[in-house]
Coordinates of C-alpha atoms in Angstrom, one line a residue:
Chain A
X1 CA 0.5 0.1 -0.1
X2 CA 1.2 3.6 -0.9
X3 CA 1.5 5.5 1.7
X4 CA -0.9 8.3 0.7
X5 CA -3.5 5.8 0.5
X6 CA -2.9 4.6 4.3
X7 CA -5.4 5.9 6.9
X8 CA -4.7 4.8 10.4
X9 CA -7.2 2.9 12.1
X10 CA -8.7 5.0 15.0
X11 CA -8.8 4.0 18.3
X12 CA -10.0 5.4 21.1
X13 CA -8.0 7.7 23.0
X14 CA -6.1 5.2 26.0
X15 CA -2.7 4.6 27.9
X16 CA -3.3 1.2 27.8
X17 CA -1.7 -1.3 26.4
X18 CA -0.8 -5.2 26.3
X19 CA 1.9 -7.6 26.9
X20 CA 2.8 -10.7 26.8
X21 CA 5.5 -11.1 29.9
X22 CA 7.0 -15.0 29.1
X23 CA 7.0 -17.9 28.6
X24 CA 11.2 -17.2 28.0
X25 CA 11.3 -14.2 29.5
X26 CA 14.5 -14.0 32.4
X27 CA 12.0 -12.9 35.3
X28 CA 10.0 -15.9 35.0
X29 CA 10.3 -19.1 36.4
X30 CA 10.1 -21.5 34.1
X31 CA 8.3 -22.2 31.2
X32 CA 4.9 -19.3 31.9
X33 CA 3.3 -16.8 30.7
X34 CA 1.5 -13.7 32.3
X35 CA -0.5 -11.4 29.2
X36 CA -0.7 -8.2 31.5
X37 CA -2.4 -4.8 30.6
X38 CA -0.9 -1.7 31.3
X39 CA -0.5 1.5 32.0
X40 CA 2.2 3.7 31.7
X41 CA 4.3 0.8 34.1
X42 CA 1.4 -0.1 36.5
X43 CA -0.4 -3.5 35.9
X44 CA -3.9 -2.8 35.4
X45 CA -4.9 -6.5 35.0
X46 CA -2.9 -9.7 34.4
X47 CA -3.8 -13.3 33.2
X48 CA -1.9 -16.4 33.8
X49 CA -0.9 -18.7 30.8
X50 CA 0.4 -22.4 30.8
X51 CA 0.9 -25.0 29.4
X52 CA 3.8 -24.5 28.0
X53 CA 5.1 -27.4 30.4
X54 CA 2.1 -30.0 30.1
X55 CA 3.8 -33.0 30.0
X56 CA 0.5 -34.9 31.1
X57 CA 1.9 -36.7 34.3
X58 CA -1.8 -37.7 35.5
X59 CA -3.2 -39.3 32.1
X60 CA 0.8 -41.2 32.3
X61 CA 0.5 -42.4 35.7
X62 CA -2.8 -44.4 35.2
X63 CA -0.7 -46.4 32.3
X64 CA 2.1 -47.2 34.5
X65 CA 2.3 -50.0 36.8
X66 CA 2.9 -48.4 40.8
X67 CA 6.5 -48.6 41.0
X68 CA 7.3 -47.7 38.1
X69 CA 5.4 -43.9 38.9
X70 CA 7.9 -43.5 41.3
X71 CA 10.6 -42.4 38.9
X72 CA 7.6 -40.1 37.0
X73 CA 6.5 -38.1 39.6
X74 CA 9.6 -36.4 40.8
X75 CA 9.4 -34.4 37.4
X76 CA 6.8 -32.8 38.7
X77 CA 8.4 -30.2 40.4
X78 CA 12.2 -29.2 39.4
X79 CA 13.4 -27.4 42.4
X80 CA 12.6 -30.0 44.3
X81 CA 11.6 -33.2 44.3
X82 CA 11.5 -35.5 47.1
X83 CA 7.9 -34.4 48.6
X84 CA 6.6 -35.6 45.1
X85 CA 8.5 -39.1 46.0
X86 CA 7.3 -39.5 50.0
X87 CA 4.2 -38.3 48.9
X88 CA 3.3 -41.1 46.5
X89 CA 4.9 -43.7 48.2
X90 CA 2.9 -42.9 51.4
X91 CA -0.3 -42.8 49.3
X92 CA 0.5 -46.8 48.4
X93 CA 1.3 -47.7 51.9
X94 CA -1.7 -45.9 53.0
X95 CA -4.0 -48.2 51.0
X96 CA -1.7 -51.1 51.1
X97 CA -2.0 -51.2 55.0
X98 CA 2.2 -51.3 55.2
X99 CA 3.8 -50.3 58.8
X100 CA 7.2 -48.9 57.3
X101 CA 10.5 -49.4 59.7
X102 CA 11.1 -46.5 61.8
X103 CA 14.8 -46.1 59.8
X104 CA 13.1 -45.9 56.9
X105 CA 11.4 -42.6 58.5
X106 CA 14.0 -40.7 59.7
X107 CA 16.1 -41.4 56.3
X108 CA 13.2 -39.7 54.4
X109 CA 13.2 -36.8 57.1
X110 CA 16.9 -36.7 55.9
X111 CA 15.7 -36.3 52.1
X112 CA 12.8 -33.8 52.7
X113 CA 15.3 -31.6 54.7
X114 CA 17.6 -31.8 52.7
X115 CA 15.7 -31.3 49.4
X116 CA 14.0 -28.4 51.6
X117 CA 17.4 -27.2 51.7
X118 CA 18.3 -26.8 48.4
X119 CA 15.3 -25.5 47.4
X120 CA 15.1 -22.8 49.4
X121 CA 18.7 -21.8 48.1
X122 CA 17.4 -21.9 45.2
X123 CA 14.4 -19.9 45.8
X124 CA 16.0 -16.6 47.1
X125 CA 18.6 -16.8 45.1
X126 CA 16.4 -16.4 41.9
X127 CA 14.6 -13.7 44.0
X128 CA 17.7 -12.1 44.1
X129 CA 18.4 -12.1 40.8
X130 CA 15.1 -10.2 40.3
X131 CA 16.3 -7.3 42.0
X132 CA 18.8 -6.9 40.2
X133 CA 21.9 -8.3 42.7
X134 CA 23.2 -11.9 40.6
X135 CA 26.1 -12.4 43.3
X136 CA 23.3 -14.2 45.9
X137 CA 22.0 -16.3 43.0
X138 CA 25.4 -17.6 42.1
X139 CA 26.5 -18.3 46.0
X140 CA 22.6 -20.0 46.7
X141 CA 22.9 -22.5 43.3
X142 CA 26.9 -22.7 44.2
X143 CA 25.6 -24.0 47.7
X144 CA 22.5 -25.8 45.9
X145 CA 24.9 -27.9 44.2
X146 CA 27.2 -29.3 47.3
X147 CA 23.7 -30.9 49.0
X148 CA 23.2 -32.0 45.4
X149 CA 27.1 -33.8 45.9
X150 CA 25.2 -35.3 49.3
X151 CA 22.3 -36.5 47.5
X152 CA 24.0 -37.9 44.5
X153 CA 26.2 -39.7 47.0
X154 CA 23.5 -41.2 49.3
X155 CA 20.9 -42.1 46.3
X156 CA 22.8 -42.0 43.1
X157 CA 21.1 -39.1 41.6
X158 CA 21.7 -35.9 42.1
X159 CA 18.3 -33.8 41.1
X160 CA 15.7 -36.8 40.3
X161 CA 17.1 -39.6 43.5
X162 CA 13.8 -41.9 42.3
X163 CA 15.4 -43.2 46.6
X164 CA 12.0 -43.8 47.9
X165 CA 9.7 -46.9 46.5
X166 CA 6.5 -47.8 48.6
X167 CA 7.5 -49.8 51.8
X168 CA 10.8 -47.5 52.4
X169 CA 13.8 -46.4 51.4
X170 CA 16.0 -48.6 48.4
X171 CA 18.9 -49.1 50.2
X172 CA 20.4 -47.7 53.3
X173 CA 23.5 -44.7 53.8
X174 CA 27.0 -45.3 52.9
X175 CA 29.6 -45.4 54.9
X176 CA 30.5 -42.1 56.6
X177 CA 27.4 -40.8 54.9
X178 CA 26.3 -38.8 58.6
X179 CA 30.0 -37.3 59.2
X180 CA 30.2 -36.1 55.5
X181 CA 26.3 -34.6 56.1
X182 CA 27.3 -32.6 59.2
X183 CA 30.3 -31.3 57.5
X184 CA 28.4 -29.9 55.2
X185 CA 25.1 -28.4 57.7
X186 CA 28.5 -27.0 59.5
X187 CA 29.6 -25.0 56.4
X188 CA 26.1 -24.2 55.3
X189 CA 25.0 -22.4 58.7
X190 CA 28.2 -20.8 58.6
X191 CA 27.3 -19.6 55.3
X192 CA 23.7 -17.9 56.8
X193 CA 25.7 -14.7 58.0
X194 CA 27.3 -13.9 55.0
X195 CA 24.1 -14.7 53.4
X196 CA 22.3 -12.2 55.8
X197 CA 24.9 -9.5 55.1
X198 CA 25.0 -9.9 51.5
X199 CA 20.6 -10.3 50.8
X200 CA 19.0 -10.8 53.7
X201 CA 19.9 -7.4 55.7
X202 CA 20.9 -5.8 52.3
X203 CA 19.3 -2.3 52.1
X204 CA 18.8 -3.3 48.1
X205 CA 16.9 -5.7 48.8
X206 CA 14.2 -4.3 52.0
X207 CA 13.5 -1.4 50.0
X208 CA 13.1 -3.2 46.5
X209 CA 11.0 -5.7 48.5
X210 CA 9.0 -4.2 50.9
X211 CA 5.1 -3.8 50.4
X212 CA 6.0 -5.3 46.7
X213 CA 2.9 -8.4 46.2
X214 CA 1.0 -7.9 50.2
X215 CA -2.0 -9.9 51.2
X216 CA -3.3 -10.3 54.7
X217 CA -3.6 -13.0 56.3
X218 CA -7.6 -13.4 55.4
X219 CA -6.4 -12.8 51.6
X220 CA -4.2 -15.4 52.3
X221 CA -6.6 -18.1 53.7
X222 CA -8.9 -17.2 51.7
X223 CA -6.9 -18.0 48.1
X224 CA -5.9 -21.0 49.4
X225 CA -2.0 -20.2 50.1
X226 CA -0.5 -22.9 51.8
X227 CA 3.1 -23.2 53.5
X228 CA 5.6 -20.6 53.6
X229 CA 4.0 -17.8 51.8
X230 CA 1.0 -18.7 54.5
X231 CA 3.8 -18.2 57.5
X232 CA 4.6 -15.0 56.2
X233 CA 1.1 -14.0 56.7
X234 CA 1.7 -13.8 60.4
X235 CA -0.2 -18.3 60.7
X236 CA 1.7 -20.7 62.3
X237 CA 0.5 -23.4 60.1
X238 CA 2.8 -26.5 58.8
X239 CA 1.3 -29.3 57.9
X240 CA 4.8 -31.0 59.5
X241 CA 3.8 -29.8 62.9
X242 CA 0.0 -30.7 62.8
X243 CA -0.6 -32.9 60.6
X244 CA 2.6 -35.0 60.7
X245 CA 3.6 -37.6 58.6
X246 CA 7.3 -40.0 59.3
X247 CA 8.7 -39.1 62.1
X248 CA 8.5 -35.2 62.6
X249 CA 6.5 -35.8 65.8
X250 CA 9.3 -37.1 67.0
X251 CA 11.3 -33.9 66.3
X252 CA 11.9 -30.4 67.8
X253 CA 11.7 -27.4 65.8
X254 CA 9.9 -24.1 65.0
X255 CA 7.2 -23.1 62.8
X256 CA 8.7 -19.8 62.0
X257 CA 6.2 -16.4 60.7
X258 CA 6.5 -12.9 59.8
X259 CA 3.9 -10.0 59.8
X260 CA 4.2 -8.6 57.0
X261 CA 2.6 -10.7 54.0
X262 CA 4.6 -8.8 51.8
X263 CA 7.8 -10.4 49.4
X264 CA 9.6 -9.6 52.1
X265 CA 8.6 -11.4 55.1
X266 CA 8.5 -14.5 52.8
X267 CA 11.8 -14.4 52.2
X268 CA 12.7 -13.8 55.7
X269 CA 10.5 -17.0 56.4
X270 CA 12.6 -19.0 53.7
X271 CA 15.8 -17.9 55.5
X272 CA 14.6 -18.9 58.9
X273 CA 13.1 -22.3 57.4
X274 CA 17.0 -22.6 56.2
X275 CA 18.5 -22.7 60.1
X276 CA 15.0 -24.6 61.0
X277 CA 15.6 -27.2 58.2
X278 CA 19.7 -27.9 59.6
X279 CA 18.3 -28.2 63.3
X280 CA 16.2 -30.9 62.0
X281 CA 19.2 -32.6 59.8
X282 CA 21.2 -32.6 63.1
X283 CA 17.8 -34.0 64.9
X284 CA 18.3 -36.7 62.5
X285 CA 22.5 -37.1 62.4
X286 CA 22.0 -37.2 66.4
X287 CA 19.4 -39.7 65.9
X288 CA 19.3 -42.0 63.5
X289 CA 22.6 -43.8 64.1
X290 CA 20.3 -45.2 67.4
X291 CA 18.1 -46.4 64.9
X292 CA 18.4 -50.0 63.5
X293 CA 16.7 -52.3 61.6
X294 CA 15.5 -53.0 58.0
X295 CA 15.0 -49.9 55.3
X296 CA 11.8 -51.2 54.0
X297 CA 9.5 -53.3 54.8
X298 CA 8.6 -56.5 52.8
X299 CA 6.6 -56.0 49.3
X300 CA 5.5 -57.8 47.3
X301 CA 6.6 -58.2 43.6
X302 CA 6.3 -54.7 42.0
X303 CA 6.2 -56.2 38.6
X304 CA 2.4 -58.0 39.8
X305 CA 1.8 -55.5 42.4
X306 CA -2.1 -55.1 42.7
X307 CA -2.5 -52.4 45.2
X308 CA -6.4 -53.1 47.2
X309 CA -9.2 -51.1 46.2
X310 CA -9.3 -47.6 47.7
X311 CA -9.1 -44.0 48.0
X312 CA -6.3 -41.9 49.9
X313 CA -5.4 -38.3 50.4
X314 CA -1.6 -37.9 51.6
X315 CA -0.2 -34.0 52.3
X316 CA 3.2 -33.5 53.0
X317 CA 4.8 -29.9 53.3
X318 CA 7.0 -29.6 50.1
X319 CA 9.3 -25.9 50.5
X320 CA 6.6 -24.1 48.7
X321 CA 3.5 -25.0 50.5
X322 CA 1.3 -28.1 50.5
X323 CA 1.4 -30.8 48.6
X324 CA -1.2 -33.3 48.8
X325 CA -2.2 -36.9 46.4
X326 CA -5.5 -38.2 45.6
X327 CA -4.9 -42.0 45.1
X328 CA -7.4 -44.0 44.0
X329 CA -6.9 -47.8 43.3
X330 CA -9.7 -50.3 42.1
X331 CA -6.9 -53.2 42.5
X332 CA -5.7 -53.0 39.5
X333 CA -1.5 -53.3 38.7
X334 CA -1.5 -49.5 37.8
X335 CA -3.1 -46.7 39.4
X336 CA -7.0 -45.8 38.8
X337 CA -6.6 -42.3 39.5
X338 CA -4.0 -40.0 40.8
X339 CA -4.8 -36.2 41.2
X340 CA -1.6 -34.0 42.1
X341 CA -2.1 -30.5 44.2
X342 CA 0.6 -28.9 44.4
X343 CA 1.1 -25.3 46.0
X344 CA 2.1 -23.8 42.8
X345 CA -1.4 -24.3 41.3
X346 CA -3.0 -21.7 44.0
X347 CA 0.3 -19.8 43.7
X348 CA 1.2 -19.3 40.2
X349 CA -2.5 -19.1 38.9
X350 CA -5.0 -16.8 41.2
X351 CA -2.9 -15.2 43.8
X352 CA -0.1 -13.9 41.3
X353 CA -3.1 -12.9 38.7
X354 CA -4.7 -10.8 42.1
X355 CA -1.3 -9.2 43.7
X356 CA 0.3 -8.3 40.0
X357 CA -2.6 -5.8 39.7
X358 CA -1.7 -2.5 41.0
X359 CA 2.2 -3.2 41.0
X360 CA 4.7 -2.3 38.0
X361 CA 5.6 -4.1 35.8
X362 CA 9.0 -4.7 37.1
X363 CA 7.1 -6.5 40.6
X364 CA 5.8 -9.1 38.7
X365 CA 9.1 -11.2 38.6
X366 CA 10.0 -10.3 42.1
X367 CA 6.2 -11.0 43.5
X368 CA 6.5 -14.8 41.3
X369 CA 9.4 -15.1 42.8
X370 CA 8.7 -14.3 46.8
X371 CA 6.3 -16.5 45.8
X372 CA 8.9 -19.4 45.1
X373 CA 6.1 -20.4 42.3
X374 CA 6.7 -24.0 40.4
X375 CA 5.0 -24.0 36.9
X376 CA 5.6 -27.5 36.0
X377 CA 3.2 -27.9 39.2
X378 CA 0.1 -26.5 37.2
X379 CA 0.6 -27.7 34.7
X380 CA 1.9 -31.3 35.7
Chain B
X1 CA -10.8 -27.5 72.2
X2 CA -10.2 -29.3 68.4
X3 CA -11.1 -32.6 70.2
X4 CA -14.9 -31.2 70.9
X5 CA -15.0 -29.5 68.1
X6 CA -14.1 -33.0 65.9
X7 CA -16.6 -34.7 68.5
X8 CA -19.3 -32.4 68.0
X9 CA -18.7 -32.4 63.9
X10 CA -19.5 -36.3 64.7
X11 CA -22.4 -35.8 66.3
X12 CA -23.5 -33.5 63.7
X13 CA -23.1 -35.5 60.9
X14 CA -24.1 -38.6 61.8
X15 CA -27.3 -37.3 62.7
X16 CA -27.9 -36.4 59.0
X17 CA -29.5 -39.1 57.3
X18 CA -28.9 -38.1 53.4
X19 CA -25.1 -38.6 54.2
X20 CA -22.8 -40.9 54.8
X21 CA -20.2 -40.5 57.6
X22 CA -17.1 -42.2 58.0
X23 CA -14.0 -41.0 60.3
X24 CA -10.8 -42.6 58.9
X25 CA -8.5 -41.5 62.2
X26 CA -8.0 -38.5 64.0
X27 CA -8.2 -36.4 61.3
X28 CA -9.3 -37.7 57.7
X29 CA -12.9 -37.5 57.3
X30 CA -15.1 -39.2 54.6
X31 CA -18.4 -38.2 54.1
X32 CA -20.5 -39.3 51.0
X33 CA -23.2 -37.3 49.7
X34 CA -25.6 -36.6 47.1
X35 CA -24.6 -34.2 44.3
X36 CA -28.2 -31.6 45.5
X37 CA -26.3 -31.7 49.3
X38 CA -22.9 -30.8 48.7
X39 CA -23.1 -27.5 48.3
X40 CA -25.1 -26.8 51.7
X41 CA -23.0 -29.1 52.9
X42 CA -19.7 -27.1 52.5
X43 CA -21.7 -24.1 53.2
X44 CA -22.2 -25.5 56.7
X45 CA -18.3 -26.7 57.2
X46 CA -17.2 -23.5 56.0
X47 CA -19.0 -21.6 57.6
X48 CA -19.7 -23.2 61.1
X49 CA -17.4 -25.2 61.6
X50 CA -14.0 -23.6 60.3
X51 CA -13.2 -25.7 57.3
X52 CA -11.8 -22.6 55.1
X53 CA -9.6 -24.0 53.9
X54 CA -10.0 -25.8 50.1
X55 CA -7.2 -28.3 49.5
X56 CA -8.1 -29.9 46.3
X57 CA -10.8 -31.0 44.5
X58 CA -10.4 -34.3 42.2
X59 CA -12.4 -36.1 39.7
X60 CA -12.5 -39.5 39.1
X61 CA -14.4 -41.6 35.9
X62 CA -16.0 -44.3 36.8
X63 CA -16.6 -45.0 33.0
X64 CA -18.2 -48.3 34.0
X65 CA -21.1 -47.0 36.0
X66 CA -21.3 -44.1 34.0
X67 CA -20.7 -41.6 36.7
X68 CA -17.7 -38.9 37.8
X69 CA -17.1 -39.1 41.5
X70 CA -16.3 -35.3 42.6
X71 CA -14.2 -35.1 46.0
X72 CA -13.4 -31.8 47.9
X73 CA -11.3 -32.1 49.8
X74 CA -11.7 -29.1 53.3
X75 CA -8.9 -28.3 55.7
X76 CA -10.1 -26.6 58.9
X77 CA -7.4 -25.1 61.0
X78 CA -8.5 -25.1 64.3
X79 CA -9.2 -28.1 63.8
X80 CA -6.4 -29.8 62.3
X81 CA -8.7 -32.1 60.2
X82 CA -10.0 -32.9 56.3
X83 CA -12.6 -33.1 55.4
X84 CA -13.7 -35.7 51.8
X85 CA -16.9 -34.8 50.4
X86 CA -17.6 -37.0 47.9
X87 CA -20.2 -37.0 45.5
X88 CA -21.4 -38.6 41.9
X89 CA -22.8 -37.1 39.2
X90 CA -23.7 -38.2 35.7
X91 CA -21.3 -38.8 33.0
X92 CA -23.9 -37.3 30.2
X93 CA -24.3 -33.9 30.0
X94 CA -21.8 -33.9 33.2
X95 CA -22.9 -30.4 35.0
X96 CA -22.4 -29.4 38.3
X97 CA -22.5 -26.5 40.2
X98 CA -19.5 -24.1 41.3
X99 CA -18.3 -23.9 44.7
X100 CA -16.3 -20.5 44.1
X101 CA -18.8 -18.4 46.4
X102 CA -17.9 -20.4 49.3
X103 CA -13.9 -20.7 47.9
X104 CA -12.1 -19.2 46.1
X105 CA -9.2 -21.8 44.7
X106 CA -12.1 -23.4 43.5
X107 CA -11.9 -21.6 40.3
X108 CA -9.0 -22.8 39.2
X109 CA -9.9 -26.8 40.1
X110 CA -13.3 -26.4 38.1
X111 CA -11.6 -24.5 35.2
X112 CA -9.4 -27.8 35.6
X113 CA -11.3 -30.7 35.9
X114 CA -13.7 -28.8 32.8
X115 CA -10.8 -28.7 30.7
X116 CA -9.2 -32.3 31.3
X117 CA -12.8 -34.2 31.9
X118 CA -15.1 -32.2 30.2
X119 CA -17.6 -31.4 33.7
X120 CA -19.2 -27.7 33.6
X121 CA -19.8 -26.1 36.8
X122 CA -22.6 -23.8 36.4
X123 CA -21.7 -20.4 38.2
X124 CA -17.5 -20.8 37.3
X125 CA -16.0 -17.5 36.7
X126 CA -14.0 -18.7 34.5
X127 CA -14.1 -21.8 32.1
X128 CA -11.8 -21.0 29.3
X129 CA -8.9 -23.3 28.5
X130 CA -6.2 -23.1 30.5
X131 CA -3.6 -26.2 29.9
X132 CA -4.3 -27.4 26.5
X133 CA -5.1 -24.2 24.8
X134 CA -4.7 -25.3 21.0
X135 CA -6.6 -29.1 21.7
X136 CA -9.9 -29.1 20.0
X137 CA -10.2 -33.6 20.9
X138 CA -12.2 -34.8 23.5
X139 CA -11.5 -34.4 27.3
X140 CA -8.0 -36.5 27.6
X141 CA -8.8 -37.5 31.3
X142 CA -11.6 -39.6 30.6
X143 CA -10.6 -43.2 30.6
X144 CA -12.3 -43.3 26.9
X145 CA -9.6 -41.5 25.9
X146 CA -6.9 -43.6 25.3
X147 CA -3.8 -41.8 24.8
X148 CA -1.7 -44.6 22.6
X149 CA -4.4 -45.2 20.2
X150 CA -4.3 -41.1 19.5
X151 CA -0.5 -41.5 19.3
X152 CA -1.1 -44.1 16.8
X153 CA -3.7 -42.3 14.4
X154 CA -1.5 -39.5 14.4
X155 CA 1.5 -40.0 14.3
X156 CA 3.7 -42.1 11.9
X157 CA 6.6 -44.4 13.6
X158 CA 10.1 -43.7 12.3
X159 CA 12.2 -46.0 11.0
X160 CA 15.1 -45.4 12.7
X161 CA 18.1 -47.6 11.4
X162 CA 21.4 -45.0 11.3
X163 CA 24.7 -46.1 9.9
X164 CA 26.1 -47.4 13.3
X165 CA 23.2 -50.4 13.9
X166 CA 24.1 -51.5 10.9
X167 CA 27.7 -51.8 11.0
X168 CA 27.2 -53.7 14.7
X169 CA 24.4 -56.0 13.0
X170 CA 27.0 -57.0 10.5
X171 CA 29.1 -57.9 13.4
X172 CA 26.2 -60.3 14.8
X173 CA 25.1 -57.8 17.8
X174 CA 22.0 -54.8 17.4
X175 CA 19.0 -54.9 19.2
X176 CA 17.6 -57.4 20.0
X177 CA 13.8 -56.8 20.9
X178 CA 12.6 -54.5 18.2
X179 CA 10.4 -51.9 20.3
X180 CA 6.9 -53.3 18.4
X181 CA 7.9 -56.5 20.5
X182 CA 8.0 -54.6 23.4
X183 CA 4.8 -52.6 23.2

């Protein structure tokens, strides 16, 4: 068309424009996107756009043996995979009425807390990067790698350990593992003051994160917020303490809360949980040598295992919040239905859509990372 | 306090004729209820018994009975107990009521179930596609959708026989089990 023939389409005067934020954006955690409507840099509305990571886990699980799914479930959440295995195994144990040995319970607690430490180090590192500070991210990822080394020694796998099976864990620890874990904890403990002065007491972070993405306790309860994000609004609730599983009843730890409900409070809760996880792991190291016995109870041939018909809803506290599996068996060798309730299915969709409204464009990434949203849990 | 509240719930629910009440353990309760009465039960649980947290809504496709089972898991932060309310609706037409006015998180779960099972929830704020935006087939989580058959119809199996494999086979080795034999 010749320029003199061009006539612009008349639009009503408006300052609003729409922006596709993600799925390939450094401020977005994983493959996830937002359609935001902006006025200047103020967000008028935000709409989550998921599905870039949909692998159909729930359908896949219906076509595989009970035991095969153990290798599948940790893929649902990459940064924090152990709770997925444990929760799925707990569901099968409840359906079969298996009583797992005490040593296996403590080994599972150990794994869960190691995974929580790794996930929290990852989470606050990511948050730091969204505020322009890349050093905490490098430190966090480097220290997480040391935890992954211990996972490799214990299970053979760095990220996906696939160490749990229904009835317990696959094998016992290598010799001297607890000493090396203890040395790692000493190191991580000594790093916490460094993290404080680099990040958690850094005015750059505090001024950026304060009052960003704030919610009250009423809102958090109404929107289905769980985990550290709920504790950051002042409610002391933890599935480990209030709906205990495994050996958590025998372990002494604090449920940390913060009053603010904003991005700063959520990070401070995670910071305090690093300390609590180290405390739990120290108790495990102290207690585990005195627990003798097998690491798993006898199970039927796993390739021809018909789990009794029934249904169960098991919950664990993952690093992101309440993780639950609804498992239905019709007495066959494969699950009839598995429903995964990832904590991020609330945080990354509804909560983030609501918190983003009224914030500024550059804060969306910060809100997302402060909620520790994990998009694969939404897509499944 | 929490123990008394739990017992109060037992007494209350055992008296209602239209529901089946089963306590699994001190923190898990299963209730089977007719679909007409479920929203009222949830309203009672939320308003009068402090079950403010909707943990999940699960859907199970019981194709032989031609029914969908909907399970509402609600948690009380005060009594630390979970009630799973089970109800069954007909598979055709697969329409049910939304509980979004009681529980905000229901919007996500109902949207998900609509997408994966094709159950329509009347009154839910958003029934648009979410995860499977480019999918035009039947709802994939239904039991009558066979994903393996779908793959075989849609895609071609590709013959993969590279030179390095031919070299190994010339020496008498190679893949001993063909993929079709495994399947």
